Amino acid sequence: MAQWRLSLTIFTILAAAAAAAQSPLNPEEQEAVYRILDSVSPGTPWRSLFPDDLCSSAPHGVACDYFSSAATPHVTELSFGYVSDFSPNPACSPNSTLNPSLLSPFPRLRKLMFYKCFTQSKTPFPNFSSLSQASSLEELIFIENPALIGTLHGRIGNLKRLRRLILTGTGVSGGVTDWIGKFADLEKLTLSRNGFSGEIPINAFRNMTKLKILDLSNNEFEGSLPESIGFATSLLKVDLSHNKFSGKIPENLTCLKNVQFLDLSYNNFGKFGFPLSLAEMPNLKEVYLSGNSLGGEIPDIWDNMRGIMGIGLSSMGLVGSIPRSMGVHLRNACYIGLDNNMLQGVVPHELGDLELVRDLNLENNNLSGRIPFSADFLSKLGGKLKLEGNLDLCIDETLKSAKVSLDLGHIKVCRKPYVSRNALFHESFSPSSTFPFLALVLGVLALIVVSM
Ligand SMILES: *[C@@H]1O[C@H](CO)[C@@H](O)[C@H](O)[C@H]1NC(C)=O
Ligand SMILES: *[C@@H]1O[C@H](CO)[C@@H](O)[C@H](O)[C@H]1NC(C)=O
Ligand SMILES: *[C@@H]1O[C@H](CO)[C@@H](O)[C@H](O)[C@H]1NC(C)=O
Ligand SMILES: *[C@@H]1O[C@H](CO)[C@@H](O)[C@H](O)[C@H]1NC(C)=O
Ligand SMILES: *[C@@H]1O[C@H](CO)[C@@H](O)[C@H](O)[C@H]1NC(C)=O
């Protein structure tokens, strides 16, 4: 009994000590939180809804941390814009504004996020470099803010600790030359769907050894992709699609041994042929090069690319035939797109052996001969097998009449009836079929001998 009471007393003392150690947020930061809430979400009585210490009780999206032995709390994260019930940050009103001076009172701010906050009234991108504490920011995130405009020029260069810079779906434009490459700790650089333009400086990637995600898709970037990309050896995902990058795809891509996702599609990379460097990127799972006029033939590199799950090689000016080895080695492929090229010759029957394939597009080439796929394969893919636009391609009567639920449209029926290899073996004894027959007989004899 006495022991029980003692431990209860100790517990009470410890709890009281812990509470005392957690001193409240200083009034200046507390006030600054209210002011920024009022500016992005006017009309909500934030002060009366959250009258207490905001580090103990704050709206979702406001987070604090305790620093050093003095245990003084500081605001470390501010996230605005209702994302979902799991991330119910303060909703932004259509007339949200952001004056960067509102951020001055937060010496330890690490993360700042705005989701659908600047959607109507034009808001210039704030000058984060003007904040004296700018260097504490590690994550700067703007998602779906179409009314956020202006350029980043001269506005983020001082954010030396930046680990994640995410700007997607904004009206921000201009170049990236004055700041890209300045953040040695950068792990994620996502600038998709904005109005960025201009060239990427030659040495941009020299110091980006920690970069894992690079997504510059859907902008107006131009010029060559710098060879220095080869220094960013931590990269897992590279998406440069839908820009105006030109010149040669850098051979230094071979340095990027960890990349799993590579999308260079819909740029202006020029007629330098298929980039053989891909064969030296052992972790590739998805590769998209469509919409660049690289020209040349599809090389026979697929033995080294067995991890591929998706490959898009549409509209590339490819000539020659489809290598059989694609069907032999791409056992993990779900998607293969070779449409809108100038490929000729027969469709390798090996493609029909790919068990995981669900989407195969060979449309608009110059392929010829018999479609080599089984009825099972045809019905498995259904409308996801695209073969139209190959004038000399034909389909067997038996397949066309089989209850295959796909639209092979105007593909003609092959003229000569199909003779299976089995039938050939039994019915005719041409010299070319004598050898396999002899081999079979000898094999059976050998088996009998061995088993005796
Ligand atoms: C901003 O919108 C809120 C409602 O969303 C409204 O209460 C407030 O008066 C508006 N402020 C201005 C300056 O228009
Ligand atoms: C942003 O602020 C910094 C520091 O005060 C200043 O050097 C820079 O010129 C400013 N940028 C712009 C675009 O005004
Ligand atoms: C990379 O870092 C080095 C050393 O910190 C620095 O001198 C150089 O200017 C940086 N490169 C770029 C492109 O910023
Ligand atoms: C990239 O290639 C260039 C020229 O081919 C070479 O000078 C440079 O060292 C390479 N960089 C990397 C990171 O491999
Ligand atoms: C299509 O292929 C045939 C040979 O199979 C060739 O004679 C013809 O020129 C090719 N057409 C085009 C447009 O490449």
Coordinates of C-alpha atoms and ligand atoms in Angstrom, one line a residue:
M1 CA 0.0 0.0 0.0
A2 CA 2.7 2.4 1.0
Q3 CA 4.8 1.4 -2.0
W4 CA 1.8 2.1 -4.3
R5 CA 1.3 5.5 -2.8
L6 CA 5.0 6.3 -3.1
S7 CA 5.1 5.5 -6.8
L8 CA 1.9 7.5 -7.4
T9 CA 3.6 10.5 -5.7
I10 CA 6.7 10.0 -7.9
F11 CA 4.6 9.9 -11.0
T12 CA 2.8 13.1 -10.0
I13 CA 6.1 14.9 -9.4
L14 CA 7.5 13.7 -12.7
A15 CA 4.3 14.8 -14.6
A16 CA 4.4 18.2 -12.9
A17 CA 8.1 18.6 -13.8
A18 CA 7.4 17.6 -17.4
A19 CA 4.6 20.2 -17.7
A20 CA 6.8 22.9 -16.2
A21 CA 9.6 22.0 -18.7
Q22 CA 7.2 22.6 -21.6
S23 CA 7.2 26.4 -21.4
P24 CA 4.6 27.9 -23.7
L25 CA 5.3 29.3 -27.1
N26 CA 6.6 32.9 -26.8
P27 CA 3.9 35.5 -27.3
E28 CA 5.5 36.9 -30.5
E29 CA 5.4 33.6 -32.3
Q30 CA 1.9 32.9 -31.0
E31 CA 0.7 36.2 -32.3
A32 CA 2.4 35.6 -35.7
V33 CA 0.6 32.3 -36.1
Y34 CA -2.7 34.1 -35.6
R35 CA -1.7 36.7 -38.1
I36 CA -0.7 34.2 -40.8
L37 CA -3.9 32.2 -40.2
D38 CA -5.9 35.4 -40.6
S39 CA -4.2 36.2 -43.9
V40 CA -4.6 32.8 -45.6
S41 CA -8.0 32.0 -44.0
P42 CA -9.8 35.2 -43.2
G43 CA -13.3 34.9 -41.7
T44 CA -12.4 32.2 -39.2
P45 CA -12.1 33.5 -35.6
W46 CA -8.7 31.7 -35.0
R47 CA -8.0 33.5 -31.7
S48 CA -11.2 32.5 -30.0
L49 CA -11.1 28.9 -31.5
F50 CA -7.5 28.4 -30.3
P51 CA -7.0 30.7 -27.3
D52 CA -4.4 28.6 -25.5
D53 CA -0.7 27.9 -26.1
L54 CA -0.5 27.0 -29.7
C55 CA 2.2 24.4 -29.1
S56 CA -0.2 22.5 -26.8
S57 CA -3.3 23.0 -28.8
A58 CA -3.2 24.2 -32.4
P59 CA -5.1 23.8 -35.6
H60 CA -3.9 20.8 -37.8
G61 CA -0.9 22.0 -39.8
V62 CA 0.7 24.1 -37.1
A63 CA 3.5 22.1 -35.4
C64 CA 6.1 22.9 -32.8
D65 CA 9.3 21.4 -31.6
Y66 CA 11.4 21.8 -28.4
F67 CA 15.0 23.0 -28.7
S68 CA 17.9 22.6 -26.3
S69 CA 17.9 22.2 -22.5
A70 CA 16.0 25.4 -22.1
A71 CA 13.1 23.5 -23.7
T72 CA 11.7 26.6 -25.4
P73 CA 9.2 25.6 -28.1
H74 CA 9.2 27.1 -31.6
V75 CA 6.9 26.8 -34.5
T76 CA 8.5 24.4 -37.0
E77 CA 5.8 23.6 -39.5
L78 CA 3.0 25.7 -41.1
S79 CA 0.7 23.9 -43.6
F80 CA -2.3 25.6 -45.1
G81 CA -5.1 24.3 -47.3
Y82 CA -7.5 21.5 -46.5
V83 CA -6.0 18.4 -48.2
S84 CA -8.3 15.6 -46.8
D85 CA -9.8 14.4 -43.6
F86 CA -6.5 12.9 -42.8
S87 CA -4.7 16.2 -43.4
P88 CA -7.3 18.8 -42.4
N89 CA -5.0 21.9 -42.5
P90 CA -6.8 25.3 -42.2
A91 CA -8.7 25.8 -45.4
C92 CA -7.5 28.7 -47.5
S93 CA -10.1 31.2 -48.7
P94 CA -10.1 32.4 -52.3
N95 CA -8.7 35.8 -51.2
S96 CA -5.7 34.3 -49.3
T97 CA -2.6 36.5 -49.3
L98 CA 0.9 36.0 -48.1
N99 CA 3.2 38.7 -47.0
P100 CA 6.6 37.1 -46.4
S101 CA 7.2 39.5 -43.4
L102 CA 4.6 37.4 -41.6
L103 CA 7.1 34.6 -41.5
S104 CA 9.9 36.7 -39.9
P105 CA 8.9 35.8 -36.3
F106 CA 9.6 32.1 -36.8
P107 CA 13.3 31.4 -36.2
R108 CA 13.0 27.6 -36.4
L109 CA 10.5 27.2 -39.3
R110 CA 11.4 24.1 -41.2
K111 CA 8.4 23.4 -43.3
L112 CA 6.0 25.7 -45.2
M113 CA 3.2 24.3 -47.3
F114 CA 0.3 25.8 -49.3
Y115 CA -2.2 23.6 -50.9
K116 CA -4.8 25.3 -53.2
C117 CA -4.4 28.6 -51.4
F118 CA -3.6 31.1 -54.1
T119 CA -6.2 30.3 -56.7
Q120 CA -7.8 33.6 -57.7
S121 CA -6.1 36.8 -56.7
K122 CA -2.7 37.1 -58.3
T123 CA 0.0 36.6 -55.6
P124 CA 3.6 37.3 -56.5
F125 CA 6.0 34.6 -55.3
P126 CA 7.4 35.9 -52.0
N127 CA 11.0 36.8 -51.5
F128 CA 12.1 34.1 -49.0
S129 CA 15.7 35.2 -49.3
S130 CA 14.7 38.5 -47.6
L131 CA 13.9 36.7 -44.3
S132 CA 16.8 36.8 -41.9
Q133 CA 16.0 33.2 -40.7
A134 CA 15.5 32.0 -44.3
S135 CA 18.2 29.4 -43.8
S136 CA 16.1 27.3 -41.4
L137 CA 13.6 26.3 -44.1
E138 CA 14.0 22.7 -45.2
E139 CA 10.7 22.1 -47.1
L140 CA 9.0 24.6 -49.3
I141 CA 5.8 23.3 -50.9
F142 CA 3.3 25.0 -53.1
I143 CA 0.7 22.6 -54.7
E144 CA -2.1 23.7 -57.0
N145 CA -1.8 27.5 -56.6
P146 CA -2.5 28.8 -60.1
A147 CA -2.6 32.4 -59.0
L148 CA 0.9 32.3 -57.6
I149 CA 2.9 34.2 -60.2
G150 CA 6.3 35.9 -60.8
T151 CA 9.7 34.2 -60.8
L152 CA 12.0 32.5 -58.3
H153 CA 14.8 34.7 -59.4
G154 CA 16.5 36.2 -56.4
R155 CA 13.9 34.8 -54.0
I156 CA 15.0 31.4 -52.7
G157 CA 18.8 31.4 -53.1
N158 CA 19.4 31.9 -49.4
L159 CA 17.5 28.7 -48.4
K160 CA 20.7 26.9 -47.8
R161 CA 19.2 24.0 -45.9
L162 CA 16.5 23.2 -48.4
R163 CA 15.8 19.4 -48.7
R164 CA 12.5 19.5 -50.5
L165 CA 11.4 22.1 -53.1
I166 CA 8.0 21.3 -54.5
L167 CA 6.1 23.7 -56.8
T168 CA 3.4 22.1 -58.9
G169 CA 0.5 23.7 -60.7
T170 CA 1.4 27.4 -60.2
G171 CA 1.7 30.3 -62.5
V172 CA 5.4 30.8 -61.6
S173 CA 7.6 31.3 -64.7
G174 CA 11.2 32.4 -65.6
G175 CA 14.5 30.6 -65.3
V176 CA 16.1 28.6 -62.6
T177 CA 19.7 29.6 -63.2
D178 CA 20.4 31.7 -60.1
W179 CA 19.5 29.1 -57.5
I180 CA 19.5 25.6 -59.0
G181 CA 22.6 23.7 -57.8
K182 CA 23.0 25.9 -54.6
F183 CA 21.3 23.4 -52.3
A184 CA 23.7 20.6 -51.4
D185 CA 21.1 18.8 -49.2
L186 CA 18.3 18.8 -51.8
E187 CA 16.6 15.4 -51.9
K188 CA 13.5 16.3 -53.9
L189 CA 13.1 18.9 -56.6
T190 CA 9.6 18.9 -58.1
L191 CA 8.7 21.7 -60.5
S192 CA 6.0 20.1 -62.6
R193 CA 3.3 22.0 -64.4
N194 CA 4.5 25.6 -64.0
G195 CA 5.7 28.1 -66.6
F196 CA 9.5 27.7 -66.1
S197 CA 11.7 28.2 -69.1
G198 CA 15.3 28.6 -70.2
E199 CA 18.3 26.3 -69.9
I200 CA 19.6 24.3 -67.0
P201 CA 23.1 25.5 -66.2
I202 CA 25.9 23.1 -67.1
N203 CA 27.0 22.5 -63.5
A204 CA 23.5 22.5 -62.0
F205 CA 23.8 18.9 -60.7
R206 CA 27.4 18.9 -59.5
N207 CA 26.5 19.2 -55.9
M208 CA 23.2 17.4 -55.9
T209 CA 24.6 14.1 -54.6
K210 CA 21.6 13.6 -52.3
L211 CA 18.9 14.3 -54.9
K212 CA 16.4 11.4 -55.2
I213 CA 13.5 12.9 -57.1
L214 CA 13.9 15.2 -60.1
D215 CA 10.7 16.2 -61.7
L216 CA 10.7 19.2 -64.1
S217 CA 7.8 17.9 -66.3
N218 CA 5.4 20.1 -68.1
N219 CA 7.3 23.3 -68.4
E220 CA 9.2 25.1 -71.2
F221 CA 12.7 24.2 -70.3
E222 CA 15.1 24.1 -73.3
G223 CA 18.7 23.4 -74.3
S224 CA 20.6 20.3 -73.4
L225 CA 20.3 18.2 -70.3
P226 CA 23.7 18.9 -68.6
E227 CA 26.2 16.0 -68.4
S228 CA 26.5 16.9 -64.7
I229 CA 23.3 14.9 -64.2
G230 CA 25.8 12.0 -63.8
F231 CA 26.9 13.4 -60.4
A232 CA 23.4 13.0 -58.9
T233 CA 24.0 9.4 -58.2
S234 CA 21.2 9.1 -55.6
L235 CA 18.5 9.7 -58.1
L236 CA 15.6 7.2 -58.2
K237 CA 13.2 9.1 -60.4
V238 CA 13.8 11.5 -63.3
D239 CA 10.9 13.1 -65.1
L240 CA 11.7 15.7 -67.7
S241 CA 8.7 15.0 -69.9
H242 CA 6.8 17.7 -71.9
N243 CA 9.5 20.3 -72.1
K244 CA 11.7 21.4 -75.0
F245 CA 15.0 19.8 -74.0
S246 CA 17.1 19.2 -77.1
G247 CA 20.5 17.9 -78.3
K248 CA 21.8 14.5 -77.2
I249 CA 20.6 12.5 -74.3
P250 CA 23.7 12.6 -72.0
E251 CA 25.7 9.4 -71.9
N252 CA 26.4 10.2 -68.2
L253 CA 23.0 8.7 -67.5
T254 CA 25.0 5.5 -67.1
C255 CA 26.2 6.9 -63.8
L256 CA 22.7 6.8 -62.4
K257 CA 22.7 3.3 -61.2
N258 CA 19.7 3.7 -58.8
V259 CA 17.2 5.3 -61.2
Q260 CA 14.0 3.3 -61.5
F261 CA 11.8 5.7 -63.4
L262 CA 13.1 7.7 -66.4
D263 CA 10.7 9.8 -68.4
L264 CA 12.2 12.0 -71.2
S265 CA 9.2 11.8 -73.4
Y266 CA 7.9 14.7 -75.5
N267 CA 11.0 16.8 -75.7
N268 CA 13.1 17.7 -78.7
F269 CA 16.0 15.4 -78.1
G270 CA 17.6 15.0 -81.6
K271 CA 18.5 12.3 -84.1
F272 CA 21.3 10.6 -82.2
G273 CA 19.7 7.2 -82.1
F274 CA 18.5 5.1 -79.2
P275 CA 20.5 5.9 -76.0
L276 CA 22.5 2.8 -75.3
S277 CA 23.3 4.2 -71.9
L278 CA 20.0 2.8 -70.7
A279 CA 21.4 -0.7 -70.8
E280 CA 23.8 0.3 -68.0
M281 CA 21.1 1.5 -65.6
P282 CA 20.4 -1.8 -63.8
N283 CA 17.4 -0.7 -61.8
L284 CA 15.2 0.8 -64.5
K285 CA 11.6 -0.2 -64.2
E286 CA 10.0 2.4 -66.4
V287 CA 11.4 4.2 -69.4
Y288 CA 9.6 6.7 -71.6
L289 CA 11.3 8.2 -74.6
S290 CA 8.2 8.8 -76.8
G291 CA 7.9 11.9 -78.9
N292 CA 11.6 12.5 -79.4
S293 CA 12.8 12.0 -83.0
L294 CA 15.8 9.9 -82.0
G295 CA 15.6 7.7 -85.1
G296 CA 17.6 4.6 -85.7
E297 CA 16.8 1.0 -84.9
I298 CA 15.7 -0.5 -81.6
P299 CA 19.0 -2.0 -80.2
D300 CA 19.3 -5.4 -78.8
I301 CA 19.9 -4.4 -75.2
W302 CA 17.0 -6.1 -73.5
D303 CA 19.0 -8.8 -71.8
N304 CA 20.2 -6.1 -69.4
M305 CA 16.8 -4.6 -68.9
R306 CA 14.9 -7.5 -67.4
G307 CA 13.4 -5.3 -64.7
I308 CA 11.4 -3.2 -67.2
M309 CA 7.7 -2.9 -66.3
G310 CA 6.8 -0.1 -68.7
I311 CA 8.5 1.1 -71.9
G312 CA 7.2 3.9 -74.1
L313 CA 8.9 4.3 -77.5
S314 CA 6.2 5.9 -79.5
S315 CA 6.7 8.5 -82.3
M316 CA 10.5 8.3 -82.3
G317 CA 11.1 7.7 -86.0
L318 CA 12.3 4.2 -85.2
V319 CA 13.2 2.0 -88.2
G320 CA 14.1 -1.6 -88.7
S321 CA 12.3 -4.5 -87.0
I322 CA 11.2 -5.3 -83.5
P323 CA 13.9 -7.4 -81.9
R324 CA 12.8 -10.8 -80.8
S325 CA 14.8 -10.3 -77.6
M326 CA 12.3 -7.8 -76.3
G327 CA 9.8 -10.6 -76.1
V328 CA 12.4 -12.9 -74.6
H329 CA 13.7 -10.7 -71.9
L330 CA 11.0 -8.2 -70.9
R331 CA 9.3 -10.8 -68.7
N332 CA 8.1 -8.1 -66.2
A333 CA 6.7 -5.8 -68.8
C334 CA 3.1 -4.7 -68.4
Y335 CA 3.2 -1.9 -71.0
I336 CA 5.0 -1.7 -74.3
G337 CA 4.4 1.1 -76.7
L338 CA 6.1 1.0 -80.1
D339 CA 3.4 2.8 -82.1
N340 CA 3.8 5.6 -84.7
N341 CA 7.2 4.6 -85.9
M342 CA 8.4 3.1 -89.2
L343 CA 9.0 -0.4 -87.9
Q344 CA 8.8 -3.1 -90.4
G345 CA 9.0 -6.9 -90.7
V346 CA 7.0 -9.4 -88.7
V347 CA 5.7 -9.1 -85.2
P348 CA 7.9 -11.4 -83.1
H349 CA 5.7 -14.2 -81.6
E350 CA 7.8 -13.9 -78.4
L351 CA 5.9 -10.8 -77.5
G352 CA 2.8 -13.1 -77.1
D353 CA 4.7 -15.1 -74.5
L354 CA 5.0 -12.1 -72.1
E355 CA 2.7 -13.1 -69.4
L356 CA 2.4 -9.8 -67.6
V357 CA 1.7 -7.6 -70.6
R358 CA -1.6 -5.9 -70.5
D359 CA -1.1 -3.0 -72.9
L360 CA 0.7 -3.5 -76.2
N361 CA 0.6 -0.7 -78.8
L362 CA 2.1 -1.4 -82.3
E363 CA -0.2 0.9 -84.2
N364 CA 0.8 3.0 -87.2
N365 CA 4.0 1.2 -88.3
N366 CA 4.8 -0.8 -91.4
L367 CA 4.6 -4.2 -89.8
S368 CA 3.7 -7.1 -92.0
G369 CA 2.7 -10.8 -91.9
R370 CA 0.6 -12.8 -89.7
I371 CA -0.4 -11.6 -86.2
P372 CA 1.4 -14.3 -84.1
F373 CA -0.7 -14.2 -81.0
S374 CA -3.0 -16.8 -79.5
A375 CA -6.7 -16.3 -78.9
D376 CA -6.0 -16.3 -75.2
F377 CA -3.5 -13.5 -75.6
L378 CA -5.9 -11.5 -77.8
S379 CA -8.7 -11.8 -75.3
K380 CA -6.5 -11.0 -72.3
L381 CA -5.5 -7.7 -73.8
G382 CA -8.7 -6.9 -75.5
G383 CA -8.8 -3.2 -76.6
K384 CA -5.3 -2.7 -75.1
L385 CA -3.8 -4.5 -78.0
K386 CA -3.4 -1.9 -80.8
L387 CA -2.4 -3.1 -84.3
E388 CA -4.2 -0.8 -86.7
G389 CA -2.3 1.2 -89.3
N390 CA -0.1 -1.6 -90.4
L391 CA -1.2 -2.2 -94.0
D392 CA 0.5 -5.6 -94.5
L393 CA -0.5 -7.1 -91.2
C394 CA -3.1 -9.9 -91.4
I395 CA -5.0 -12.1 -89.0
D396 CA -5.9 -15.8 -89.3
E397 CA -9.5 -16.6 -90.2
T398 CA -9.7 -18.9 -87.1
L399 CA -8.6 -16.0 -84.7
K400 CA -10.9 -13.5 -86.3
S401 CA -13.9 -15.8 -86.0
A402 CA -13.0 -16.9 -82.5
K403 CA -15.0 -15.3 -79.9
V404 CA -12.3 -12.7 -79.1
S405 CA -13.7 -9.6 -77.6
L406 CA -11.5 -7.1 -79.3
D407 CA -11.8 -4.7 -82.2
L408 CA -9.2 -5.6 -84.7
G409 CA -11.0 -3.2 -87.0
H410 CA -9.8 -3.3 -90.5
I411 CA -7.1 -5.8 -90.2
K412 CA -7.4 -8.1 -93.1
V413 CA -7.6 -11.9 -93.0
C414 CA -4.5 -13.8 -94.1
R415 CA -4.8 -15.3 -97.5
K416 CA -3.0 -18.6 -97.0
P417 CA -4.6 -20.9 -94.5
Y418 CA -2.6 -21.3 -91.3
V419 CA -0.6 -24.6 -91.2
S420 CA 0.5 -25.4 -87.6
R421 CA 4.0 -26.7 -87.0
N422 CA 2.4 -30.0 -85.8
A423 CA 0.5 -30.5 -89.0
L424 CA 3.6 -29.8 -91.0
F425 CA 5.4 -32.4 -89.0
H426 CA 2.9 -35.2 -89.6
E427 CA 1.6 -34.5 -93.1
S428 CA 4.7 -33.7 -95.1
F429 CA 8.1 -35.1 -94.9
S430 CA 10.1 -32.3 -96.4
P431 CA 13.9 -32.4 -95.9
S432 CA 13.7 -29.5 -93.4
S433 CA 11.4 -31.5 -91.1
T434 CA 13.4 -34.7 -91.4
F435 CA 16.2 -33.5 -89.1
P436 CA 14.0 -32.7 -86.1
F437 CA 12.3 -36.1 -86.6
L438 CA 15.6 -37.9 -86.6
A439 CA 16.7 -35.9 -83.5
L440 CA 13.5 -37.0 -81.8
V441 CA 14.1 -40.7 -82.6
L442 CA 17.7 -40.5 -81.5
G443 CA 16.7 -38.8 -78.3
V444 CA 14.1 -41.4 -77.5
L445 CA 16.7 -44.2 -78.2
A446 CA 19.2 -42.4 -75.9
L447 CA 16.6 -42.2 -73.2
I448 CA 15.9 -45.9 -73.4
V449 CA 19.6 -46.7 -73.3
V450 CA 20.1 -44.5 -70.3
S451 CA 17.2 -45.9 -68.4
M452 CA 18.5 -49.5 -69.0
Ligands
LIG1 C1 -12.1 37.2 -47.8 O1 -13.1 36.1 -47.8 C2 -13.7 35.9 -46.6 C3 -14.7 34.7 -46.8 O2 -14.1 33.7 -47.5 C4 -14.5 37.1 -46.1 O3 -15.1 36.9 -44.9 C5 -13.5 38.3 -46.1 O4 -14.2 39.5 -45.8 C6 -12.8 38.5 -47.4 N1 -11.8 39.5 -47.2 C7 -11.6 40.4 -48.2 C8 -10.5 41.4 -47.9 O5 -12.1 40.4 -49.2
LIG2 C1 15.2 39.4 -52.0 O1 15.8 39.8 -50.8 C2 17.2 39.7 -50.8 C3 17.7 40.1 -49.5 O2 17.1 41.2 -49.0 C4 17.7 40.7 -51.9 O3 19.1 40.6 -52.0 C5 17.1 40.3 -53.2 O4 17.4 41.2 -54.2 C6 15.6 40.3 -53.1 N1 15.0 39.7 -54.3 C7 14.2 40.4 -55.1 C8 13.7 39.7 -56.3 O5 13.8 41.5 -54.8
LIG3 C1 29.4 23.0 -55.3 O1 30.0 23.1 -54.1 C2 31.3 23.7 -54.1 C3 31.8 23.6 -52.7 O2 30.8 23.9 -51.7 C4 31.1 25.1 -54.6 O3 32.4 25.7 -54.6 C5 30.5 25.2 -55.9 O4 30.3 26.5 -56.4 C6 29.2 24.4 -56.0 N1 28.7 24.3 -57.3 C7 27.6 24.9 -57.8 C8 27.3 24.6 -59.2 O5 26.9 25.6 -57.1
LIG4 C1 30.1 13.3 -67.8 O1 30.7 13.3 -69.1 C2 31.7 14.2 -69.3 C3 32.1 14.1 -70.7 O2 31.7 12.9 -71.3 C4 32.8 14.0 -68.3 O3 33.8 15.0 -68.5 C5 32.3 14.1 -66.9 O4 33.3 13.7 -66.0 C6 31.1 13.1 -66.7 N1 30.6 13.3 -65.5 C7 30.2 12.4 -64.7 C8 29.6 12.7 -63.4 O5 30.3 11.2 -65.0
LIG5 C1 7.1 -0.9 -95.7 O1 7.8 -2.1 -95.8 C2 8.0 -2.6 -97.1 C3 8.7 -3.9 -97.0 O2 8.1 -4.7 -96.1 C4 8.8 -1.6 -97.9 O3 8.9 -2.0 -99.2 C5 8.1 -0.2 -97.9 O4 8.9 0.8 -98.5 C6 7.9 0.2 -96.4 N1 7.1 1.5 -96.4 C7 7.4 2.5 -95.7 C8 6.5 3.7 -95.7 O5 8.4 2.5 -94.9

